[in-house]
Short mmCIF file of C-alpha atoms in Angstrom, two decimals:
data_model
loop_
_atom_site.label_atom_id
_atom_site.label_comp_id
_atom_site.label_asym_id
_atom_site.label_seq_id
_atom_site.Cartn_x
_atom_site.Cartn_y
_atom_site.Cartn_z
CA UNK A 1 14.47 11.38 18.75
CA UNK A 2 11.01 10.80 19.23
CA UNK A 3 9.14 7.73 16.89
CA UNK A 4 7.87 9.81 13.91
CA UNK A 5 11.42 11.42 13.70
CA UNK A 6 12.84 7.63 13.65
CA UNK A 7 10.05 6.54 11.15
CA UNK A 8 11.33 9.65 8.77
CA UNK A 9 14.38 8.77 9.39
CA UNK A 10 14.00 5.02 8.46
CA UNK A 11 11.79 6.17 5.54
CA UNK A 12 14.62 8.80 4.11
CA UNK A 13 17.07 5.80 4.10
CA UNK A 14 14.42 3.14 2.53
CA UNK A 15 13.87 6.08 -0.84
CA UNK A 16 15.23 5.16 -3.74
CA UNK A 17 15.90 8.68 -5.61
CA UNK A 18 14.89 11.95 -3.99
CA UNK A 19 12.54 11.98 -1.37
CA UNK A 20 9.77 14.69 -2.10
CA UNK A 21 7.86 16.10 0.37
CA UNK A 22 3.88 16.48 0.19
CA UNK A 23 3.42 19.48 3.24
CA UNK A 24 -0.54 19.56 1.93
CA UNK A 25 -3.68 17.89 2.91
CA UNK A 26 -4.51 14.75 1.19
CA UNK A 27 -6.89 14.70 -1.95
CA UNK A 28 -9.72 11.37 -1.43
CA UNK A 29 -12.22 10.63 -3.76
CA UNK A 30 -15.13 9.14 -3.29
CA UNK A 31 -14.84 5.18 -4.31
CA UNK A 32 -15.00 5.12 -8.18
CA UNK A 33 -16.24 2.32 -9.80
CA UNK A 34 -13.52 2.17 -12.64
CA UNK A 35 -10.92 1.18 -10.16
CA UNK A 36 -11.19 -2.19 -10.20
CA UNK A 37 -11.35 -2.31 -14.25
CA UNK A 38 -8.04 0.08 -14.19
CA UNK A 39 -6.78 -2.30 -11.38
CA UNK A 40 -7.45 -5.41 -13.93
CA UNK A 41 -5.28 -3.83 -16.68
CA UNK A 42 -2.77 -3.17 -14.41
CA UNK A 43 -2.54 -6.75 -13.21
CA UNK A 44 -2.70 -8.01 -16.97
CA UNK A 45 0.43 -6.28 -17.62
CA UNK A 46 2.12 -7.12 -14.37
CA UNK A 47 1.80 -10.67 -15.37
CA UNK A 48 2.82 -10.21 -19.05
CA UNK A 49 5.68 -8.27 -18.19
CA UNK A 50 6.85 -10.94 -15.31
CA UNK A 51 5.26 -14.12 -16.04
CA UNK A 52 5.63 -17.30 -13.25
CA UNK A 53 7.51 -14.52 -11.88
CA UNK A 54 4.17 -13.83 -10.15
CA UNK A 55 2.95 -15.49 -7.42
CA UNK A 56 0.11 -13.93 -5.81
CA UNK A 57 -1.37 -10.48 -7.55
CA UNK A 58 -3.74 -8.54 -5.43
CA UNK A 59 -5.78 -5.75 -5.65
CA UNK A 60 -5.15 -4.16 -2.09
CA UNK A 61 -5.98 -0.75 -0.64
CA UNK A 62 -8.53 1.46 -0.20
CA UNK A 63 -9.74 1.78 -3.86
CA UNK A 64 -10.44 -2.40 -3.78
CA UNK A 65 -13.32 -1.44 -1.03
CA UNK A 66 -16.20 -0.59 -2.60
CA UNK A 67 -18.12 2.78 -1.25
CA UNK A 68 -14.22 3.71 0.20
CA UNK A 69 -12.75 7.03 -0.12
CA UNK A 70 -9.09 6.89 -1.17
CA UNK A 71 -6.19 8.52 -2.98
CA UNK A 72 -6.35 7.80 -6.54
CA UNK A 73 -3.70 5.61 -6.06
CA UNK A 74 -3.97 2.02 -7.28
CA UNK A 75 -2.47 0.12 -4.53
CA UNK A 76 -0.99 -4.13 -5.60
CA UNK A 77 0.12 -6.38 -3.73
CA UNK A 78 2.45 -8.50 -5.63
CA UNK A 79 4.59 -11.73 -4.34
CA UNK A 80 7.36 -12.92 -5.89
CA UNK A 81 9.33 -16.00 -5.11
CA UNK A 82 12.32 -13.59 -3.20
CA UNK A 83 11.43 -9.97 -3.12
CA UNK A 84 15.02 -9.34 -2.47
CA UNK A 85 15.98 -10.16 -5.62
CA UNK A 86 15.21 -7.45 -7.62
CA UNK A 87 17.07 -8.68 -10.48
CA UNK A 88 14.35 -11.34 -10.93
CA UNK A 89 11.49 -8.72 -11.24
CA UNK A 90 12.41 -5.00 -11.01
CA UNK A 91 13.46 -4.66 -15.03
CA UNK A 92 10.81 -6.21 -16.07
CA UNK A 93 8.55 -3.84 -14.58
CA UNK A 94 10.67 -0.44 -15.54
CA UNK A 95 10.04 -1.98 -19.00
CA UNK A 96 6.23 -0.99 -18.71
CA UNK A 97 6.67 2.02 -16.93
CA UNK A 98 6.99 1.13 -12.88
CA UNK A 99 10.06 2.68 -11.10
CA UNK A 100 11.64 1.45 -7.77
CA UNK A 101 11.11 3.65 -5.03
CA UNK A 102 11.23 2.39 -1.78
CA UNK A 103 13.79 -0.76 -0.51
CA UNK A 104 12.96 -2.15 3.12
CA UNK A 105 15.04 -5.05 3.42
CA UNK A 106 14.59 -5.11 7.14
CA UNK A 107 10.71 -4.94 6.99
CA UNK A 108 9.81 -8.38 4.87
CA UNK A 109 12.46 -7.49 1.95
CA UNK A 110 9.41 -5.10 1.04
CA UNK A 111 9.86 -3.25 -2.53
CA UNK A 112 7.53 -0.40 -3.24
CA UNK A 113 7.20 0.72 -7.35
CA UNK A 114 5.69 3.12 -8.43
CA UNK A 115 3.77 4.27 -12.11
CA UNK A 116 2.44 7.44 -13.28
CA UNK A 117 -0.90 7.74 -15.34
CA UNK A 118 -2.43 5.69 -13.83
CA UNK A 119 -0.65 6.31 -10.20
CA UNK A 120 0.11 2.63 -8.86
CA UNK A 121 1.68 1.65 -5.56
CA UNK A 122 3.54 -1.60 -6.53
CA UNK A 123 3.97 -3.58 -3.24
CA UNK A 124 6.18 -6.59 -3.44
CA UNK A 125 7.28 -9.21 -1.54
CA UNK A 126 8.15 -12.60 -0.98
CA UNK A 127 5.24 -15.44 -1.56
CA UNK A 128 4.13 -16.31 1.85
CA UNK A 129 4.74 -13.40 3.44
CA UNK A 130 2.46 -12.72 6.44
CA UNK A 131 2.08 -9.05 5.63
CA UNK A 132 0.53 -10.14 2.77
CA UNK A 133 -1.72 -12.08 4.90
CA UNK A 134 -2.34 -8.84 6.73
CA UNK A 135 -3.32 -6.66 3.97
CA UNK A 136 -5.43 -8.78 1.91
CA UNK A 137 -7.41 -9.67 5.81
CA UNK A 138 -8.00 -6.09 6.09
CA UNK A 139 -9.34 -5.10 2.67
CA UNK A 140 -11.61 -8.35 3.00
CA UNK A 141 -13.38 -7.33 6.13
CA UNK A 142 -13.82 -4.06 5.31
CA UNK A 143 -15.53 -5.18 2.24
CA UNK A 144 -17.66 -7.27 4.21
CA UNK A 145 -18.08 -4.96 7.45
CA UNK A 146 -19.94 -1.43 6.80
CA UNK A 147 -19.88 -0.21 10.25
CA UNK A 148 -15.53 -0.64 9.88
CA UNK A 149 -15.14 0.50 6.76
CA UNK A 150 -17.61 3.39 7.72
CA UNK A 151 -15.19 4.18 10.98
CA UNK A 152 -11.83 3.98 8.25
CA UNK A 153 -13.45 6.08 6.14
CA UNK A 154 -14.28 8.74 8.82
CA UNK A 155 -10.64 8.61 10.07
CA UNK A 156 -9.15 8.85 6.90
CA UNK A 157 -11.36 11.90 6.13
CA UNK A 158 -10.41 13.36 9.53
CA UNK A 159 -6.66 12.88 8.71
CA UNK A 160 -6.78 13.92 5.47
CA UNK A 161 -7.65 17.54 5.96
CA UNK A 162 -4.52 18.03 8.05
CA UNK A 163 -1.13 19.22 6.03
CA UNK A 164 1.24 16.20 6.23
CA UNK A 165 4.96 16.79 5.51
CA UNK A 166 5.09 13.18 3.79
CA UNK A 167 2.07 10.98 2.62
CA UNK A 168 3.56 8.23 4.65
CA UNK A 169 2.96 10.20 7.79
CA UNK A 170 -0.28 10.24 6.83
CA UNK A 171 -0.28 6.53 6.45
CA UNK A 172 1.26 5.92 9.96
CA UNK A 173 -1.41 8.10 11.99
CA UNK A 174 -3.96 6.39 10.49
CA UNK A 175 -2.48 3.20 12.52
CA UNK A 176 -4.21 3.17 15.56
CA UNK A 177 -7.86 2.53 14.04
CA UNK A 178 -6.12 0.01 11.19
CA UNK A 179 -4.89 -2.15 14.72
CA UNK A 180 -8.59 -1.35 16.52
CA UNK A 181 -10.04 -2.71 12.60
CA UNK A 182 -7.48 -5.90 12.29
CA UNK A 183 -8.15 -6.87 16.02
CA UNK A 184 -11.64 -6.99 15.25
CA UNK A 185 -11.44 -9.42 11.68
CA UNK A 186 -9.17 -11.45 14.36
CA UNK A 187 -5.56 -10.65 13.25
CA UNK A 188 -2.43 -11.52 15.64
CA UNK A 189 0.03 -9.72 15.76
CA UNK A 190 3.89 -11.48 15.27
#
């Protein structure tokens, strides 16, 4: 089995509900201003809806870089005092619309939801995590580092015009240039 069979594999058994596949080229936008404003609603009724549930909120992903294409996808970042128990967050937000779709208890207890209208990408896990960390050093340095976010942006573009079974596959090729970006703002890998 070579590694994208395992990481489709892995990813078939992490999908909560039926796993749709894409098998299209992905649709980026040029950065959009409103992002951030429809990111700040979001966040407003994250916090309603869990409280001192949250710990850390984020804006995270490629539409919190200015002058970055992305999916129109609002991508969070959201820690919780134990991402593992969903019990402690996950009705709360099905309440205002989010639905659990992805459970990797083996990868930082990570929890992906998911909302339509706007589309959101609900990342969750536990306060302190270092992926966190990770994600949040990444969309900082792009935001402060042109000539990197210029070289994601090219790669993504690049990417994106090939058919993808999965939007996750998608995600994982763009890998090699996230490491080359990350070794650059100084990150160390576990």
């Amino acid at each position: 089995m070579t590694d994208a069979e395992k990481r489709d594999a892995e990813l078939a058994r992490a999908t909560v509900g039926e796993r749709i596949p894409h098998n299209a080229q992905i649709t980026l936008l040029d950065y959009d201003p409103a992002w951030p404003e429809i990111y700040a609603a979001l966040e407003g009724t994250i916090r309603t809806a869990l409280g001192e549930t949250v710990r850390l909120i984020e804006h995270a992903g490629s539409t919190s870089v200015p002058g970055l294409p992305a999916k129109p996808i609002i991508d969070i970042v959201l820690a919780v005092p134990d991402s593992a128990d969903e019990a402690s967050y996950v009705p709360h937000l099905e309440a205002v619309g989010f639905r659990l779709r992805i459970r990797e208890p083996e990868w930082y207890e990570h929890r992906v939801l998911k909302r339509a209208d706007p589309d959101v990408n609900l990342h969750v896990f536990t306060e302190g995590c270092r992926e966190i960390e990770k994600m949040l050093l990444f969309r900082d340095w792009l935001r402060t580092h042109p000539e990197d976010r210029d070289l994601y942006a090219s790669e993504k573009r690049r990417l994106g015009a090939q058919t993808w079974q999965h939007i996750q596959n998608y995600a994982d090729a763009k890998t090699t240039v996230v490491e080359e970006i990350m070794a650059r703002a100084g990150w160390t890998p576990d």
